[in-house]
Coordinates of C-alpha atoms in Angstrom, one line a residue:
M850 CA -70.3 -26.3 -3.4
L851 CA -68.0 -23.3 -3.3
G852 CA -65.8 -25.4 -1.1
L853 CA -64.7 -22.8 1.4
G854 CA -64.8 -25.2 4.4
L855 CA -68.6 -24.9 4.8
G856 CA -69.3 -28.6 4.1
F857 CA -73.0 -28.3 2.9
N858 CA -75.1 -27.4 -0.1
T859 CA -78.2 -25.3 -0.6
L860 CA -80.5 -24.1 -3.3
R861 CA -79.4 -21.7 -6.0
P862 CA -79.7 -18.2 -4.5
A863 CA -81.1 -15.0 -5.9
I864 CA -78.5 -12.9 -7.7
R865 CA -76.8 -10.4 -5.5
S866 CA -76.5 -6.9 -6.9
T867 CA -73.5 -5.9 -4.8
S868 CA -70.1 -7.4 -4.7
Q869 CA -68.8 -8.3 -1.3
V870 CA -65.2 -7.7 -2.1
M871 CA -64.3 -4.5 -4.0
A872 CA -60.8 -2.9 -4.4
D873 CA -60.1 0.3 -6.3
F874 CA -56.3 0.4 -6.2
I875 CA -56.1 3.8 -7.8
A876 CA -58.6 5.5 -5.4
G877 CA -57.3 3.5 -2.4
S878 CA -60.8 2.2 -1.6
Y879 CA -61.1 -1.4 -0.2
I880 CA -64.4 -3.0 0.8
G881 CA -64.8 -6.4 2.4
G882 CA -61.8 -6.6 4.7
T883 CA -61.4 -6.7 8.4
G884 CA -59.9 -3.2 8.6
P885 CA -59.2 -0.1 6.5
G886 CA -56.6 0.0 3.8
I887 CA -55.2 -2.5 1.4
L888 CA -53.8 -4.8 4.1
G889 CA -57.2 -4.8 5.8
L890 CA -58.6 -6.8 2.8
F891 CA -55.6 -8.5 1.3
D892 CA -52.6 -10.4 2.5
F893 CA -49.4 -9.5 0.7
S894 CA -45.9 -10.9 0.6
A895 CA -42.6 -9.7 -0.9
A896 CA -39.4 -10.7 0.8
G897 CA -37.3 -7.7 -0.2
S898 CA -37.6 -4.0 -1.2
R899 CA -38.9 -3.0 -4.6
N900 CA -39.0 0.2 -6.5
Y901 CA -41.9 2.2 -8.1
I902 CA -42.7 5.7 -9.4
N903 CA -44.8 8.0 -7.2
A904 CA -47.1 10.9 -8.1
L905 CA -44.1 13.3 -8.3
G906 CA -42.4 11.1 -10.9
H907 CA -39.8 10.0 -8.4
L908 CA -38.5 6.5 -8.2
V909 CA -39.1 5.4 -4.6
T910 CA -38.6 2.2 -2.6
A911 CA -41.2 0.0 -1.0
A912 CA -40.1 -1.8 2.1
P913 CA -40.3 -5.6 2.4
G914 CA -43.9 -6.6 2.7
E915 CA -45.2 -3.2 1.5
P916 CA -47.5 -3.2 -1.5
R917 CA -46.5 -0.8 -4.4
S918 CA -50.1 0.5 -4.5
G919 CA -49.1 4.1 -5.5
H920 CA -47.4 3.3 -8.8
H921 CA -47.6 5.9 -11.6
E922 CA -46.8 5.8 -15.3
W923 CA -46.2 8.6 -17.8
L924 CA -49.5 8.7 -19.8
N925 CA -51.1 11.6 -21.7
G926 CA -48.4 14.1 -20.7
M927 CA -48.6 13.5 -16.9
W928 CA -47.6 11.0 -14.2
T929 CA -50.8 9.0 -13.9
P930 CA -51.8 6.6 -11.2
V931 CA -52.2 3.1 -12.6
G932 CA -52.7 1.1 -9.4
L933 CA -50.9 -1.7 -7.6
L934 CA -47.7 -2.9 -9.3
L935 CA -47.1 -6.7 -9.1
E936 CA -44.0 -8.3 -10.6
P937 CA -42.1 -11.6 -10.5
S938 CA -38.7 -11.9 -8.9
G939 CA -35.8 -10.6 -10.9
T940 CA -32.1 -9.9 -10.9
N941 CA -30.2 -7.0 -12.3
K942 CA -27.0 -8.7 -13.5
I943 CA -25.2 -5.3 -13.8
A944 CA -23.2 -4.8 -10.6
Q945 CA -23.0 -1.0 -10.9
A946 CA -26.3 -0.1 -12.4
V947 CA -26.3 3.6 -11.5
A948 CA -24.0 5.6 -13.7
N949 CA -21.1 7.2 -11.8
L950 CA -17.4 8.1 -12.4
T951 CA -16.1 5.5 -10.0
D952 CA -17.7 2.3 -11.1
W953 CA -18.1 3.1 -14.8
L954 CA -15.3 3.5 -17.4
V955 CA -15.1 4.9 -20.9
S956 CA -14.3 3.4 -24.3
G957 CA -12.9 6.2 -26.5
A958 CA -15.3 8.8 -24.9
T959 CA -14.8 11.1 -22.0
F960 CA -17.3 11.6 -19.2
V961 CA -18.0 14.0 -16.3
A962 CA -20.4 14.0 -13.5
A963 CA -23.8 15.6 -14.1
A964 CA -26.0 17.2 -11.4
D965 CA -29.4 16.1 -12.6
N966 CA -32.2 14.6 -10.6
F967 CA -33.8 12.3 -13.1
L968 CA -36.8 10.5 -11.5
G969 CA -35.7 12.2 -8.2
R970 CA -32.9 9.6 -8.0
F971 CA -30.2 9.8 -10.7
A972 CA -27.5 12.5 -11.0
G973 CA -26.1 11.0 -14.2
V974 CA -22.8 11.3 -16.1
V975 CA -22.3 13.2 -19.4
V976 CA -20.7 11.0 -22.0
T977 CA -18.9 12.9 -24.8
S978 CA -17.8 11.4 -28.1
G979 CA -14.1 11.8 -29.1
G980 CA -15.1 11.6 -32.8
E981 CA -16.2 8.0 -33.3
T982 CA -19.8 6.5 -33.2
W983 CA -18.6 3.6 -31.0
H984 CA -17.4 5.9 -28.1
R985 CA -19.3 5.2 -24.9
A986 CA -19.3 4.7 -21.2
R987 CA -20.2 1.5 -19.4
P988 CA -20.2 -0.3 -16.0
S989 CA -16.7 -1.8 -15.4
A990 CA -18.0 -5.3 -14.5
E991 CA -19.0 -7.9 -17.1
M992 CA -21.8 -10.4 -17.0
A993 CA -22.1 -14.0 -18.1
V994 CA -24.7 -14.9 -20.7
V995 CA -25.9 -18.2 -22.0
A996 CA -26.4 -19.0 -25.7
G997 CA -30.1 -18.7 -26.7
Q998 CA -31.1 -17.1 -23.5
T999 CA -33.1 -13.8 -23.8
Y1000 CA -32.3 -10.9 -21.6
S1001 CA -34.1 -7.6 -21.1
V1002 CA -32.2 -4.3 -21.2
T1003 CA -33.3 -1.1 -19.6
A1004 CA -31.5 2.2 -20.1
F1005 CA -32.4 5.6 -18.6
V1006 CA -30.7 8.5 -20.5
K1007 CA -31.1 12.1 -21.4
E1008 CA -30.8 13.4 -25.0
G1009 CA -27.7 15.4 -25.5
T1010 CA -26.2 17.4 -28.3
S1011 CA -26.0 14.5 -30.7
G1012 CA -29.8 13.9 -30.6
R1013 CA -28.9 10.2 -30.8
C1014 CA -28.2 7.2 -28.6
R1015 CA -26.3 4.0 -28.8
I1016 CA -26.6 1.0 -26.5
A1017 CA -23.8 -1.4 -27.3
I1018 CA -23.7 -5.0 -26.1
R1019 CA -20.2 -6.4 -26.5
H1020 CA -19.6 -10.1 -26.2
E1021 CA -15.9 -10.4 -25.2
G1022 CA -15.7 -14.1 -26.1
L1023 CA -16.8 -13.4 -29.6
A1024 CA -15.1 -10.0 -29.9
A1025 CA -18.4 -8.9 -31.4
E1026 CA -21.1 -6.4 -30.7
T1027 CA -24.9 -5.9 -31.0
H1028 CA -26.1 -2.3 -31.3
I1029 CA -29.3 -0.5 -30.4
R1030 CA -28.9 2.9 -31.9
G1031 CA -30.4 5.8 -33.8
E1032 CA -32.4 9.0 -33.2
F1033 CA -34.5 9.1 -30.1
G1034 CA -37.9 7.7 -30.8
A1035 CA -36.6 5.7 -33.8
L1036 CA -34.0 3.4 -32.3
E1037 CA -33.0 0.4 -34.5
T1038 CA -30.8 -2.7 -34.3
P1039 CA -28.7 -2.5 -37.4
T1040 CA -25.8 -4.6 -35.9
E1041 CA -26.4 -8.0 -34.3
N1042 CA -23.1 -9.7 -34.4
A1043 CA -23.2 -10.7 -30.7
G1044 CA -26.9 -11.8 -30.8
T1045 CA -30.3 -10.5 -31.8
A1046 CA -31.9 -7.5 -30.3
N1047 CA -35.3 -5.9 -30.3
V1048 CA -36.5 -2.5 -29.2
V1049 CA -39.6 -3.1 -27.0
H1050 CA -40.5 0.4 -26.0
E1051 CA -39.2 4.0 -25.9
L1052 CA -40.7 6.6 -23.6
A1053 CA -39.9 10.3 -23.3
V1054 CA -40.6 11.5 -19.8
P1055 CA -39.7 14.8 -18.0
G1056 CA -35.9 15.0 -17.9
G1057 CA -35.0 12.0 -20.0
H1058 CA -35.9 8.8 -21.9
M1059 CA -36.7 5.3 -20.8
I1060 CA -35.5 2.7 -23.3
Y1061 CA -36.5 -1.0 -23.1
A1062 CA -35.1 -3.7 -25.3
T1063 CA -34.4 -7.4 -25.4
Y1064 CA -31.2 -9.3 -26.4
T1065 CA -30.8 -13.0 -27.2
A1066 CA -27.2 -14.1 -26.7
L1067 CA -25.4 -15.8 -29.7
A1068 CA -23.0 -17.7 -27.5
D1069 CA -22.0 -18.4 -23.9
G1070 CA -19.5 -15.9 -22.5
P1071 CA -19.0 -12.5 -20.8
V1072 CA -20.7 -9.4 -22.1
N1073 CA -20.8 -5.7 -21.1
V1074 CA -23.3 -3.0 -21.9
G1075 CA -22.5 0.6 -22.7
I1076 CA -24.2 3.9 -23.5
G1077 CA -22.9 6.6 -26.0
P1078 CA -24.1 9.5 -28.1
D1079 CA -23.7 7.5 -31.4
S1080 CA -21.8 10.4 -32.9
N1081 CA -18.6 10.8 -35.0
V1082 CA -18.5 14.5 -34.1
A1083 CA -16.1 15.2 -31.3
G1084 CA -17.8 17.0 -28.4
E1085 CA -21.3 15.7 -29.0
N1086 CA -22.8 14.0 -25.9
I1087 CA -25.5 12.1 -24.1
T1088 CA -26.3 11.8 -20.3
A1089 CA -26.4 8.2 -18.9
Y1090 CA -28.4 7.5 -15.7
F1091 CA -29.0 3.8 -15.2
L1092 CA -28.7 0.4 -16.9
Q1093 CA -30.4 -2.9 -16.2
F1094 CA -29.7 -6.3 -17.7
E1095 CA -32.0 -9.1 -16.5
E1096 CA -33.1 -12.6 -17.7
G1097 CA -36.5 -12.7 -19.4
H1098 CA -38.4 -11.4 -22.3
V1099 CA -40.1 -8.4 -20.6
P1100 CA -38.3 -5.5 -18.8
T1101 CA -39.3 -4.9 -15.2
S1102 CA -39.0 -2.1 -12.7
P1103 CA -35.5 -0.7 -11.9
I1104 CA -33.3 -2.8 -9.5
L1105 CA -30.6 -0.4 -8.1
S1106 CA -27.5 -2.5 -7.7
A1107 CA -24.5 -1.0 -6.1
G1108 CA -21.4 -3.3 -6.3
A1109 CA -23.0 -6.7 -6.9
A1110 CA -25.8 -8.2 -9.0
T1111 CA -29.0 -7.4 -7.0
S1112 CA -32.4 -9.2 -6.9
R1113 CA -36.0 -8.2 -6.4
A1114 CA -38.5 -10.4 -4.5
K1115 CA -41.7 -11.6 -6.1
D1116 CA -45.0 -9.8 -5.3
V1117 CA -47.8 -12.1 -4.1
L1118 CA -51.3 -10.6 -3.4
F1119 CA -54.0 -12.9 -2.0
I1120 CA -57.3 -13.0 -0.2
S1121 CA -57.1 -15.6 2.5
A1122 CA -59.4 -18.7 2.6
E1123 CA -60.8 -17.3 5.9
T1124 CA -61.9 -14.0 4.2
L1125 CA -63.4 -16.0 1.3
S1126 CA -65.3 -18.2 3.8
R1127 CA -66.6 -15.1 5.7
H1128 CA -68.1 -13.8 2.5
G1129 CA -69.2 -17.2 1.2
G1130 CA -72.2 -17.7 3.4
L1131 CA -74.5 -20.6 3.2
D1132 CA -76.8 -18.8 0.8
V1133 CA -74.1 -18.1 -1.9
I1134 CA -72.4 -21.4 -2.5
Q1135 CA -71.8 -22.6 -6.1
N1136 CA -71.7 -19.1 -7.5
L1137 CA -68.7 -16.7 -8.0
T1138 CA -68.0 -13.9 -10.4
V1139 CA -64.6 -12.1 -10.6
H1140 CA -63.9 -8.8 -12.2
M1141 CA -60.3 -7.6 -12.7
A1142 CA -58.9 -4.6 -14.6
G1143 CA -55.5 -3.1 -15.1
Q1144 CA -52.4 -3.4 -17.4
M1145 CA -50.2 -6.3 -18.2
S1146 CA -46.9 -6.9 -19.9
Y1147 CA -46.2 -10.2 -21.6
P1148 CA -44.1 -11.6 -24.5
N1149 CA -45.1 -13.5 -27.6
L1150 CA -43.8 -17.0 -26.7
G1151 CA -46.4 -19.1 -28.5
E1152 CA -47.1 -20.8 -25.2
F1153 CA -50.1 -21.7 -23.0
S1154 CA -50.4 -19.9 -19.6
V1155 CA -47.9 -17.2 -20.4
L1156 CA -49.5 -15.0 -17.8
E1157 CA -51.9 -15.9 -15.0
F1158 CA -54.4 -13.3 -13.8
W1159 CA -55.5 -15.1 -10.7
N1160 CA -56.3 -18.5 -9.3
I1161 CA -58.1 -20.3 -6.5
Y1162 CA -56.2 -23.5 -6.3
K1163 CA -56.8 -26.3 -3.9
D1164 CA -55.1 -28.9 -6.1
S1165 CA -54.5 -29.7 -9.8
G1166 CA -58.0 -31.1 -10.2
N1167 CA -59.9 -28.5 -8.2
R1168 CA -59.4 -24.9 -9.1
L1169 CA -60.7 -21.8 -10.7
G1170 CA -58.6 -19.2 -12.6
A1171 CA -58.1 -16.9 -15.6
K1172 CA -55.0 -16.6 -17.7
V1173 CA -53.4 -15.4 -21.0
D1174 CA -52.3 -17.9 -23.7
S1175 CA -50.1 -16.7 -26.5
V1176 CA -50.2 -19.9 -28.7
N1177 CA -51.9 -17.9 -31.4
G1178 CA -49.2 -15.3 -31.5
S1179 CA -51.3 -12.6 -29.7
G1180 CA -53.0 -13.1 -26.4
D1181 CA -56.0 -15.3 -25.7
L1182 CA -58.1 -14.8 -22.6
V1183 CA -58.8 -18.3 -21.1
V1184 CA -60.8 -19.1 -17.9
V1185 CA -60.3 -22.4 -16.1
H1186 CA -62.8 -24.5 -14.2
G1187 CA -61.6 -27.8 -12.6
V1188 CA -63.7 -30.3 -10.7
D1189 CA -62.2 -33.5 -9.4
G1190 CA -59.8 -33.6 -12.3
V1191 CA -62.2 -32.7 -15.0
M1192 CA -60.9 -29.5 -16.5
T1193 CA -63.0 -27.1 -18.6
Y1194 CA -61.5 -24.1 -20.5
S1195 CA -63.3 -21.3 -22.2
G1196 CA -62.1 -18.1 -23.9
D1197 CA -61.4 -16.4 -27.1
A1198 CA -58.8 -15.2 -29.6
S1199 CA -58.4 -11.8 -28.1
T1200 CA -57.4 -8.6 -29.8
W1201 CA -54.5 -8.2 -27.3
T1202 CA -51.0 -7.8 -28.7
P1203 CA -47.9 -8.8 -26.7
D1204 CA -46.3 -5.6 -25.3
M1205 CA -45.7 -3.6 -22.2
G1206 CA -48.7 -2.0 -20.5
V1207 CA -51.5 -3.8 -22.4
P1208 CA -54.8 -2.7 -20.9
F1209 CA -57.3 -5.4 -19.8
D1210 CA -60.7 -5.4 -18.2
I1211 CA -62.2 -8.9 -17.8
A1212 CA -64.9 -10.8 -15.9
A1213 CA -65.2 -14.6 -15.2
S1214 CA -68.3 -16.1 -13.7
Y1215 CA -68.7 -19.7 -12.3
S1216 CA -71.5 -21.9 -11.2
D1217 CA -72.1 -25.6 -10.9
T1218 CA -73.7 -25.7 -14.4
D1219 CA -71.8 -23.1 -16.5
M1220 CA -69.0 -20.7 -16.6
S1221 CA -68.9 -17.4 -18.5
V1222 CA -66.3 -14.9 -19.5
A1223 CA -66.4 -11.4 -20.9
E1224 CA -63.9 -8.8 -22.0
H1225 CA -64.5 -5.0 -22.1
G1226 CA -65.1 -3.9 -25.7
G1227 CA -64.7 -7.5 -26.9
F1228 CA -66.2 -10.9 -26.7
S1229 CA -68.3 -12.8 -24.2
T1230 CA -69.2 -16.5 -24.1
S1231 CA -70.5 -19.3 -21.9
K1232 CA -69.7 -23.0 -21.5
A1233 CA -71.5 -25.8 -19.7
V1234 CA -69.7 -27.4 -16.7
S1235 CA -70.7 -30.1 -14.3
G1236 CA -70.3 -29.3 -10.6
F1237 CA -68.3 -26.8 -8.6
P1238 CA -64.8 -27.5 -7.3
D1239 CA -64.1 -28.2 -3.6
L1240 CA -61.8 -25.2 -2.8
G1241 CA -61.7 -25.6 1.0
G1242 CA -58.6 -23.9 2.4
A1243 CA -57.6 -22.3 -0.9
A1244 CA -56.9 -18.6 -1.2
F1245 CA -57.5 -16.2 -4.1
V1246 CA -54.0 -15.5 -5.4
V1247 CA -52.6 -12.9 -7.8
A1248 CA -48.9 -13.6 -8.4
P1249 CA -48.1 -12.9 -12.1
D1250 CA -45.0 -14.2 -13.8
Y1251 CA -44.8 -10.9 -15.8
P1252 CA -45.4 -7.3 -14.7
M1253 CA -49.0 -6.3 -14.0
T1254 CA -50.7 -3.3 -12.5
L1255 CA -54.1 -3.8 -10.9
S1256 CA -56.6 -0.9 -11.0
K1257 CA -59.7 -2.8 -9.9
L1258 CA -60.6 -6.2 -8.4
E1259 CA -64.1 -7.3 -7.5
L1260 CA -65.5 -10.6 -6.2
R1261 CA -69.2 -11.3 -6.1
F1262 CA -70.4 -14.4 -4.3
G1263 CA -73.9 -15.7 -4.9
A1264 CA -74.1 -14.4 -8.4
S1265 CA -73.1 -15.8 -11.8
G1266 CA -73.9 -15.9 -15.5
I1267 CA -72.9 -14.3 -18.7
D1268 CA -75.2 -11.2 -18.2
L1269 CA -73.4 -10.4 -15.0
A1270 CA -70.0 -10.9 -16.6
R1271 CA -71.0 -8.5 -19.4
E1272 CA -72.4 -6.0 -16.9
M1273 CA -69.1 -5.9 -14.9
V1274 CA -67.0 -5.0 -17.9
A1275 CA -69.5 -2.7 -19.6

């Protein structure tokens, strides 16, 4: 039985041709709820404010408990809606993240206040070289790092007269530095004396550049992060807007600290057990198909369950779900079916590559005899199972441990099978 508190079984139903729950997070269309809008269908929790980019390309703030359903990204030369932004909790360890003359200082360089409006939020400071490539500006406070721990670095800057950028991570305990430097669009990590670094993504947007990287500390101790024009020509410059330094292998949305390390709350989206029960009438038990599309960011950690798309979890032995494994060094789509402790997994070696903003379009289908999975433009497969889990009281939960944007979500009760899964991702 579907196990939504109904307490009885019935014969296998005819396949339903329409999904009872449908959410288009880009269009703002939600079907199957008790009222209009996203919160008429979903429950949502986030204990604090979080930032996202709106249609104007402005970085705006969502209040506690407010979904970031209007998130945009720079795609194909325009700010493009990508849906609902969901992220794990995080902390910007830089106490003065927004560049300014009061809380930042210079090493060799000079700086003056700019009057820009990058992302509708940042005025910036112009950092000018005094004639050495190491000259830079940085937040005055330092941060403690742990040997072997990986941190994500985000820098918002504007190309200046040097045409180059240097992000310098200095480990004061080692008196050594790691550099991310070079021409815009071709940054490299030629110096790694304070730990290893990797450029994850560079993005040119109106008014500036977004640079995303990772850094793995060589030793415990205090570090600081600075931005400079990477020029030995006195007078050449760059404009600095923002810095973020956070634990983890994947950069996340900006956390605007102002005097102390600042944290962001985790996003949790769910469809309540009551809503599932309302749609899971007596003629649709033992059948469920889920279709989900969007973008995800995840690292290559060589681990199982690196990112979970969704789950309906009553207990460890009775649950349904879909996830990404990176044990093969890429990204494998795996669906989960658990009945009374008997776990069945099915999936593939996907063509996904660990990165930021990886598109996905998947469907998973479950019955008491088989489960099926399909990926848009990719594989599809089925696997036999025995029985359907008792999921009474469990909600449908989306709470990823790495950033994800959802564009579509669809639940169809009373219908299952590989043909339906293929149809949904066609």
